[in-house]
Structure formats: C-alpha cells, structure tokens
mmCIF file of C-alpha atoms and ligand atoms in Angstrom:
data_model
loop_
_atom_site.group_PDB
_atom_site.id
_atom_site.type_symbol
_atom_site.label_atom_id
_atom_site.label_comp_id
_atom_site.label_asym_id
_atom_site.label_seq_id
_atom_site.Cartn_x
_atom_site.Cartn_y
_atom_site.Cartn_z
ATOM 1 C CA MET A 1 94.547 121.019 134.148
ATOM 2 C CA LYS A 2 96.830 118.678 132.274
ATOM 3 C CA ALA A 3 100.503 117.698 132.039
ATOM 4 C CA THR A 4 102.150 116.354 128.884
ATOM 5 C CA PHE A 5 105.540 114.623 128.898
ATOM 6 C CA TYR A 6 107.867 115.426 125.975
ATOM 7 C CA GLY A 7 110.766 113.294 127.174
ATOM 8 C CA HIS A 8 113.619 113.801 129.662
ATOM 9 C CA ALA A 9 112.599 116.761 131.881
ATOM 10 C CA THR A 10 110.412 118.481 129.295
ATOM 11 C CA ILE A 11 106.906 118.939 130.681
ATOM 12 C CA ALA A 12 104.048 121.004 129.315
ATOM 13 C CA LEU A 13 101.358 122.108 131.770
ATOM 14 C CA GLU A 14 97.958 123.363 130.710
ATOM 15 C CA LEU A 15 97.140 125.531 133.706
ATOM 16 C CA GLU A 16 94.308 127.895 134.503
ATOM 17 C CA GLY A 17 94.908 130.860 132.227
ATOM 18 C CA ALA A 18 98.118 129.813 130.476
ATOM 19 C CA ASN A 19 100.267 127.019 129.065
ATOM 20 C CA VAL A 20 103.715 126.437 130.504
ATOM 21 C CA LEU A 21 106.672 124.470 129.162
ATOM 22 C CA PHE A 22 109.519 123.322 131.423
ATOM 23 C CA ASP A 23 113.076 122.619 130.265
ATOM 24 C CA PRO A 24 112.629 122.093 126.499
ATOM 25 C CA PHE A 25 115.001 119.394 125.230
ATOM 26 C CA ILE A 26 113.236 117.663 122.353
ATOM 27 C CA THR A 27 115.084 117.875 119.017
ATOM 28 C CA PRO A 28 118.339 116.323 120.339
ATOM 29 C CA ASN A 29 116.381 113.527 122.083
ATOM 30 C CA GLU A 30 116.335 110.438 119.839
ATOM 31 C CA GLN A 31 113.296 109.133 121.734
ATOM 32 C CA ALA A 32 111.273 112.287 120.990
ATOM 33 C CA LYS A 33 111.683 112.377 117.204
ATOM 34 C CA HIS A 34 107.910 112.140 116.764
ATOM 35 C CA ILE A 35 107.332 115.427 118.595
ATOM 36 C CA ASP A 36 107.013 118.495 116.355
ATOM 37 C CA ILE A 37 108.410 121.387 118.379
ATOM 38 C CA ASN A 38 106.727 123.852 116.015
ATOM 39 C CA SER A 39 103.407 122.699 117.463
ATOM 40 C CA LEU A 40 104.434 123.925 120.931
ATOM 41 C CA LYS A 41 103.150 127.428 121.687
ATOM 42 C CA PRO A 42 103.544 127.968 125.429
ATOM 43 C CA ASP A 43 102.806 131.287 127.130
ATOM 44 C CA TYR A 44 105.701 130.658 129.527
ATOM 45 C CA ILE A 45 108.907 128.656 129.305
ATOM 46 C CA ILE A 46 110.331 127.878 132.746
ATOM 47 C CA LEU A 47 113.941 126.750 133.096
ATOM 48 C CA SER A 48 115.370 124.837 136.051
ATOM 49 C CA HIS A 49 118.928 125.507 134.864
ATOM 50 C CA ALA A 50 120.966 125.924 131.687
ATOM 51 C CA HIS A 51 122.516 122.509 131.108
ATOM 52 C CA GLU A 52 122.083 121.563 127.444
ATOM 53 C CA ASP A 53 119.614 118.775 128.269
ATOM 54 C CA HIS A 54 117.213 121.443 129.650
ATOM 55 C CA VAL A 55 117.540 124.334 127.220
ATOM 56 C CA ALA A 56 118.326 122.932 123.756
ATOM 57 C CA ASP A 57 115.048 124.122 122.189
ATOM 58 C CA VAL A 58 114.423 127.294 124.214
ATOM 59 C CA ALA A 59 115.372 129.764 121.478
ATOM 60 C CA THR A 60 113.326 128.040 118.742
ATOM 61 C CA ILE A 61 110.205 127.570 120.855
ATOM 62 C CA GLN A 62 110.412 131.088 122.298
ATOM 63 C CA LYS A 63 110.665 132.508 118.777
ATOM 64 C CA ASN A 64 107.667 130.451 117.607
ATOM 65 C CA SER A 65 105.508 131.320 120.587
ATOM 66 C CA ASP A 66 106.784 134.661 121.931
ATOM 67 C CA ALA A 67 106.661 132.980 125.361
ATOM 68 C CA ALA A 68 107.972 134.705 128.466
ATOM 69 C CA VAL A 69 110.983 132.844 129.886
ATOM 70 C CA ILE A 70 111.384 132.404 133.650
ATOM 71 C CA ALA A 71 114.852 131.471 134.942
ATOM 72 C CA ILE A 72 117.403 132.257 137.604
ATOM 73 C CA VAL A 73 119.228 135.542 136.911
ATOM 74 C CA GLU A 74 122.416 134.165 135.324
ATOM 75 C CA THR A 75 120.607 131.544 133.212
ATOM 76 C CA ALA A 76 118.184 134.299 132.179
ATOM 77 C CA ALA A 77 121.183 136.330 130.972
ATOM 78 C CA TRP A 78 122.172 133.401 128.731
ATOM 79 C CA VAL A 79 118.597 133.314 127.363
ATOM 80 C CA GLY A 80 119.037 136.992 126.491
ATOM 81 C CA ARG A 81 122.241 136.166 124.619
ATOM 82 C CA GLN A 82 120.212 133.740 122.454
ATOM 83 C CA GLY A 83 118.308 136.696 121.012
ATOM 84 C CA VAL A 84 115.239 136.593 123.259
ATOM 85 C CA SER A 85 114.113 140.172 123.872
ATOM 86 C CA GLN A 86 114.562 141.517 127.393
ATOM 87 C CA ASP A 87 110.855 142.234 127.885
ATOM 88 C CA LYS A 88 110.219 138.486 127.495
ATOM 89 C CA ILE A 89 112.746 137.458 130.161
ATOM 90 C CA LEU A 90 111.628 137.136 133.767
ATOM 91 C CA ALA A 91 114.773 136.737 135.859
ATOM 92 C CA ILE A 92 114.193 135.733 139.475
ATOM 93 C CA ASN A 93 116.175 134.161 142.290
ATOM 94 C CA PHE A 94 115.663 131.802 145.234
ATOM 95 C CA GLY A 95 112.696 132.573 147.439
ATOM 96 C CA GLY A 96 111.164 134.837 144.823
ATOM 97 C CA THR A 97 107.591 134.394 143.672
ATOM 98 C CA ILE A 98 106.525 135.799 140.333
ATOM 99 C CA LYS A 99 102.888 136.546 139.526
ATOM 100 C CA THR A 100 101.821 135.092 136.202
ATOM 101 C CA SER A 101 98.637 134.796 134.157
ATOM 102 C CA PHE A 102 98.236 131.208 135.457
ATOM 103 C CA GLY A 103 98.825 132.118 139.100
ATOM 104 C CA SER A 104 102.378 132.183 140.398
ATOM 105 C CA ALA A 105 105.781 130.502 140.268
ATOM 106 C CA LYS A 106 108.149 130.430 143.234
ATOM 107 C CA MET A 107 111.814 129.545 142.825
ATOM 108 C CA VAL A 108 112.971 126.971 145.365
ATOM 109 C CA TYR A 109 116.195 125.186 146.188
ATOM 110 C CA ALA A 110 117.724 122.415 144.074
ATOM 111 C CA LEU A 111 121.017 120.655 144.752
ATOM 112 C CA HIS A 112 122.723 120.483 141.348
ATOM 113 C CA THR A 113 125.379 122.407 139.392
ATOM 114 C CA ASN A 114 124.683 124.782 136.521
ATOM 115 C CA ALA A 115 126.511 126.114 133.475
ATOM 116 C CA THR A 116 125.301 127.442 130.147
ATOM 117 C CA PRO A 117 125.810 125.367 126.959
ATOM 118 C CA ASP A 118 128.815 127.592 126.121
ATOM 119 C CA GLN A 119 130.240 126.788 129.581
ATOM 120 C CA GLN A 120 129.607 130.221 131.070
ATOM 121 C CA TYR A 121 128.348 130.692 134.609
ATOM 122 C CA GLY A 122 124.642 129.889 134.694
ATOM 123 C CA GLY A 123 123.891 130.712 138.307
ATOM 124 C CA VAL A 124 122.581 127.779 140.339
ATOM 125 C CA ALA A 125 120.048 125.110 139.427
ATOM 126 C CA ALA A 126 116.551 125.664 140.813
ATOM 127 C CA GLY A 127 113.158 124.082 141.305
ATOM 128 C CA TYR A 128 109.718 125.716 141.241
ATOM 129 C CA VAL A 129 106.442 125.610 143.128
ATOM 130 C CA ILE A 130 103.635 126.477 140.729
ATOM 131 C CA LYS A 131 100.239 127.695 141.938
ATOM 132 C CA SER A 132 97.322 127.704 139.516
ATOM 133 C CA GLY A 133 93.619 127.581 140.336
ATOM 134 C CA ASP A 134 93.290 125.298 143.352
ATOM 135 C CA LYS A 135 96.406 123.260 142.470
ATOM 136 C CA LYS A 136 99.982 123.383 143.709
ATOM 137 C CA ILE A 137 102.662 121.642 141.681
ATOM 138 C CA TYR A 138 106.372 121.165 142.419
ATOM 139 C CA PHE A 139 108.816 120.880 139.525
ATOM 140 C CA ALA A 140 112.074 119.774 141.134
ATOM 141 C CA GLY A 141 114.298 120.150 138.060
ATOM 142 C CA ASP A 142 117.644 118.386 138.397
ATOM 143 C CA THR A 143 118.374 117.789 142.050
ATOM 144 C CA ALA A 144 119.820 115.427 144.580
ATOM 145 C CA LEU A 145 117.835 114.553 147.673
ATOM 146 C CA THR A 146 118.223 117.477 150.055
ATOM 147 C CA LEU A 147 116.844 118.394 153.476
ATOM 148 C CA GLU A 148 115.685 121.719 152.009
ATOM 149 C CA MET A 149 112.807 119.769 150.453
ATOM 150 C CA LYS A 150 111.309 119.498 153.949
ATOM 151 C CA LEU A 151 110.493 123.202 153.678
ATOM 152 C CA LEU A 152 107.800 122.198 151.164
ATOM 153 C CA ALA A 153 106.110 119.730 153.534
ATOM 154 C CA ASP A 154 103.337 122.147 154.541
ATOM 155 C CA GLU A 155 102.713 123.463 151.007
ATOM 156 C CA GLN A 156 100.008 120.825 150.425
ATOM 157 C CA LEU A 157 101.419 119.940 147.032
ATOM 158 C CA ASP A 158 99.019 118.099 144.728
ATOM 159 C CA TRP A 159 101.655 116.884 142.271
ATOM 160 C CA ALA A 160 105.427 116.708 142.082
ATOM 161 C CA PHE A 161 107.735 116.165 139.123
ATOM 162 C CA LEU A 162 110.834 114.468 140.500
ATOM 163 C CA PRO A 163 113.973 113.244 138.712
ATOM 164 C CA ILE A 164 114.402 109.495 139.191
ATOM 165 C CA GLY A 165 117.163 108.509 136.748
ATOM 166 C CA ASP A 166 120.130 108.565 139.157
ATOM 167 C CA HIS A 167 123.711 109.335 137.983
ATOM 168 C CA PHE A 168 123.135 113.103 137.342
ATOM 169 C CA THR A 169 120.283 113.509 139.849
ATOM 170 C CA MET A 170 118.682 111.505 142.629
ATOM 171 C CA GLY A 171 117.526 108.015 141.745
ATOM 172 C CA VAL A 172 114.375 106.092 142.655
ATOM 173 C CA ASP A 173 115.208 105.376 146.316
ATOM 174 C CA ASP A 174 116.112 108.993 147.085
ATOM 175 C CA ALA A 175 113.096 110.244 145.110
ATOM 176 C CA ILE A 176 110.889 108.153 147.409
ATOM 177 C CA LYS A 177 112.514 109.880 150.399
ATOM 178 C CA ALA A 178 112.022 113.232 148.634
ATOM 179 C CA ALA A 179 108.304 112.512 148.205
ATOM 180 C CA GLY A 180 108.177 111.974 151.972
ATOM 181 C CA PHE A 181 110.085 115.227 152.643
ATOM 182 C CA ILE A 182 107.689 117.257 150.472
ATOM 183 C CA ASN A 183 104.635 115.372 151.748
ATOM 184 C CA CYS A 184 103.248 114.619 148.274
ATOM 185 C CA LYS A 185 101.862 111.288 147.101
ATOM 186 C CA ASN A 186 101.353 111.971 143.382
ATOM 187 C CA ILE A 187 104.705 111.830 141.658
ATOM 188 C CA ILE A 188 105.489 112.089 137.956
ATOM 189 C CA GLY A 189 108.958 110.831 137.080
ATOM 190 C CA ILE A 190 111.349 112.860 134.913
ATOM 191 C CA HIS A 191 115.019 112.677 133.873
ATOM 192 C CA TYR A 192 115.218 108.919 133.242
ATOM 193 C CA ASN A 193 115.840 106.599 130.259
ATOM 194 C CA THR A 194 117.062 109.376 127.931
ATOM 195 C CA PHE A 195 120.705 108.251 128.032
ATOM 196 C CA PRO A 196 122.252 104.887 129.034
ATOM 197 C CA PRO A 197 123.529 106.070 132.473
ATOM 198 C CA ILE A 198 120.014 107.118 133.548
ATOM 199 C CA LYS A 199 118.175 104.025 132.334
ATOM 200 C CA ILE A 200 115.824 102.642 134.976
ATOM 201 C CA ASP A 201 113.662 99.572 135.475
ATOM 202 C CA GLU A 202 110.229 101.222 135.238
ATOM 203 C CA GLU A 203 108.255 98.363 136.794
ATOM 204 C CA GLU A 204 110.624 98.097 139.735
ATOM 205 C CA ALA A 205 110.455 101.878 140.256
ATOM 206 C CA LYS A 206 106.646 101.840 140.288
ATOM 207 C CA GLN A 207 106.622 98.912 142.731
ATOM 208 C CA LYS A 208 109.017 100.679 145.092
ATOM 209 C CA PHE A 209 106.919 103.850 145.105
ATOM 210 C CA SER A 210 103.754 101.829 145.579
ATOM 211 C CA ALA A 211 105.298 99.937 148.515
ATOM 212 C CA ALA A 212 105.982 103.349 150.106
ATOM 213 C CA GLY A 213 102.324 104.353 149.671
ATOM 214 C CA LEU A 214 103.089 106.667 146.738
ATOM 215 C CA ASN A 215 101.872 106.841 143.146
ATOM 216 C CA LEU A 216 104.604 107.032 140.508
ATOM 217 C CA HIS A 217 103.347 107.991 137.055
ATOM 218 C CA LEU A 218 105.664 107.330 134.134
ATOM 219 C CA LEU A 219 104.323 108.800 130.908
ATOM 220 C CA SER A 220 105.232 107.775 127.378
ATOM 221 C CA ILE A 221 106.658 110.633 125.347
ATOM 222 C CA GLY A 222 103.729 112.666 124.011
ATOM 223 C CA ASP A 223 101.264 111.328 126.585
ATOM 224 C CA SER A 224 99.271 113.453 129.000
ATOM 225 C CA ILE A 225 97.820 113.101 132.466
ATOM 226 C CA GLU A 226 94.962 115.031 134.070
ATOM 227 C CA LEU A 227 96.170 116.934 137.136
HETATM 228 NI NI1 NI B 301 121.674 119.321 134.847
HETATM 229 MN MN1 MN B 302 119.801 117.290 133.393
#
C-alpha cells in the first residue's frame, strides 16, 4: 500500500482493492501547479469537512473518475448540490463505519468548525479510521488536539495523518501529544506550509517528533511513501 501527498491535506492512498483520495485541494494551491488533477482517478473521495481548502477539486475529480464520495451528512448534501449523483454519495455520521471495496472507513471525532464554500451549514468536521488489508490508518483531517483521540489508543494504528501547521489546526507540539493519545509512532504531516500562517520549520518539527520517539514524515508534493 502507498500514500501520495498532493499538498495541503490532499492524500491519495493506494489500498487493497481501491484507490482513495482525501480532501482534494490542488488547482488553487500554488505549490501544486505541477500536479495534473485529470490524472487522478480514485475509486473513493473522502472528505473531512467542506472548507474550501479541502473540497476545491471534488466536483472535477468526481466527474473524471466517477468516484464514490464519503462525507458527513451535511457536507455530503453540498456534494450533491455540485451535481454529483446521489448513488455516488455515501453520507455517514460519527461512529459510523462504512464497508468499502478496500475494507472500511469509520468516521471519528475532530475538533474543528465546518461550513460549505457557499457558507451553508456543512455539519461538523470529522476524521476517519481506514482499515484495509492488515493496515489501519487514521486521517485526522483538520483538528485541534482533543482528548477524544485517546479513544483510538487501542486501535493499533499503523499510520496517522495529522495536521501540524498550527493557526487553523493543532501545531507540531500538540500533534506530538496527539500521536501519544492515539498510540501511533508513524506520522505523516499534513496542513502545513500552504499559506503563510501555517508555515513551519520542517527540520525543527522532525527533530521534535524524533525526540519524542516518533517518526514524522514530510513528503514533497507529488511524492509517495510505502505504508
Ligand atoms: Ni478547515
Ligand atoms: Mn483546512
């Protein structure tokens, strides 16, 4: 299995049985100009929430790929208003696990606001625990550090995608605490460096994680890592 970073919080996962794309925000991202979104043909698009920096390319990529879109109910309704047909929308809510061709996706808590790009109610922001083959992966989405993460401690997570950019989400120090809460050592950073307020010192971040006994992977846009 493999993860590819497309900038910001956009992650593609090649799982057992299907390809998944999280939070597509590529064409508005100046740092991702070299990525051709027409080359992306996921089987599933999974949304943490509907803020513009997580959904900008959903409609285009869904049209190109006919992907099923997984989101919380109210964000899923916005996806429907973008012209995605209802049979391609998988609306779930907290605590719910959906069976998929790669395994399953469970919606878990995130501490963050949510609104659609047209400023309608988008429900609440969410994270996901993905099961595929013998791997378990946590995609935190946009979130602050929260005690709810401790509920994932016994999940035996292999990998976690955590926001580390601060300002709109938790920053490096809280992400290190989060890694402790979820009991996962292999962390891939998301939601950093895209905009000036979320710029981080990458070397310092890696050193801090390493000092806490954790591995922080920071991928260049377009690069992949074996999971
Ligand atoms: Ni957000
Ligand atoms: Mn965001």
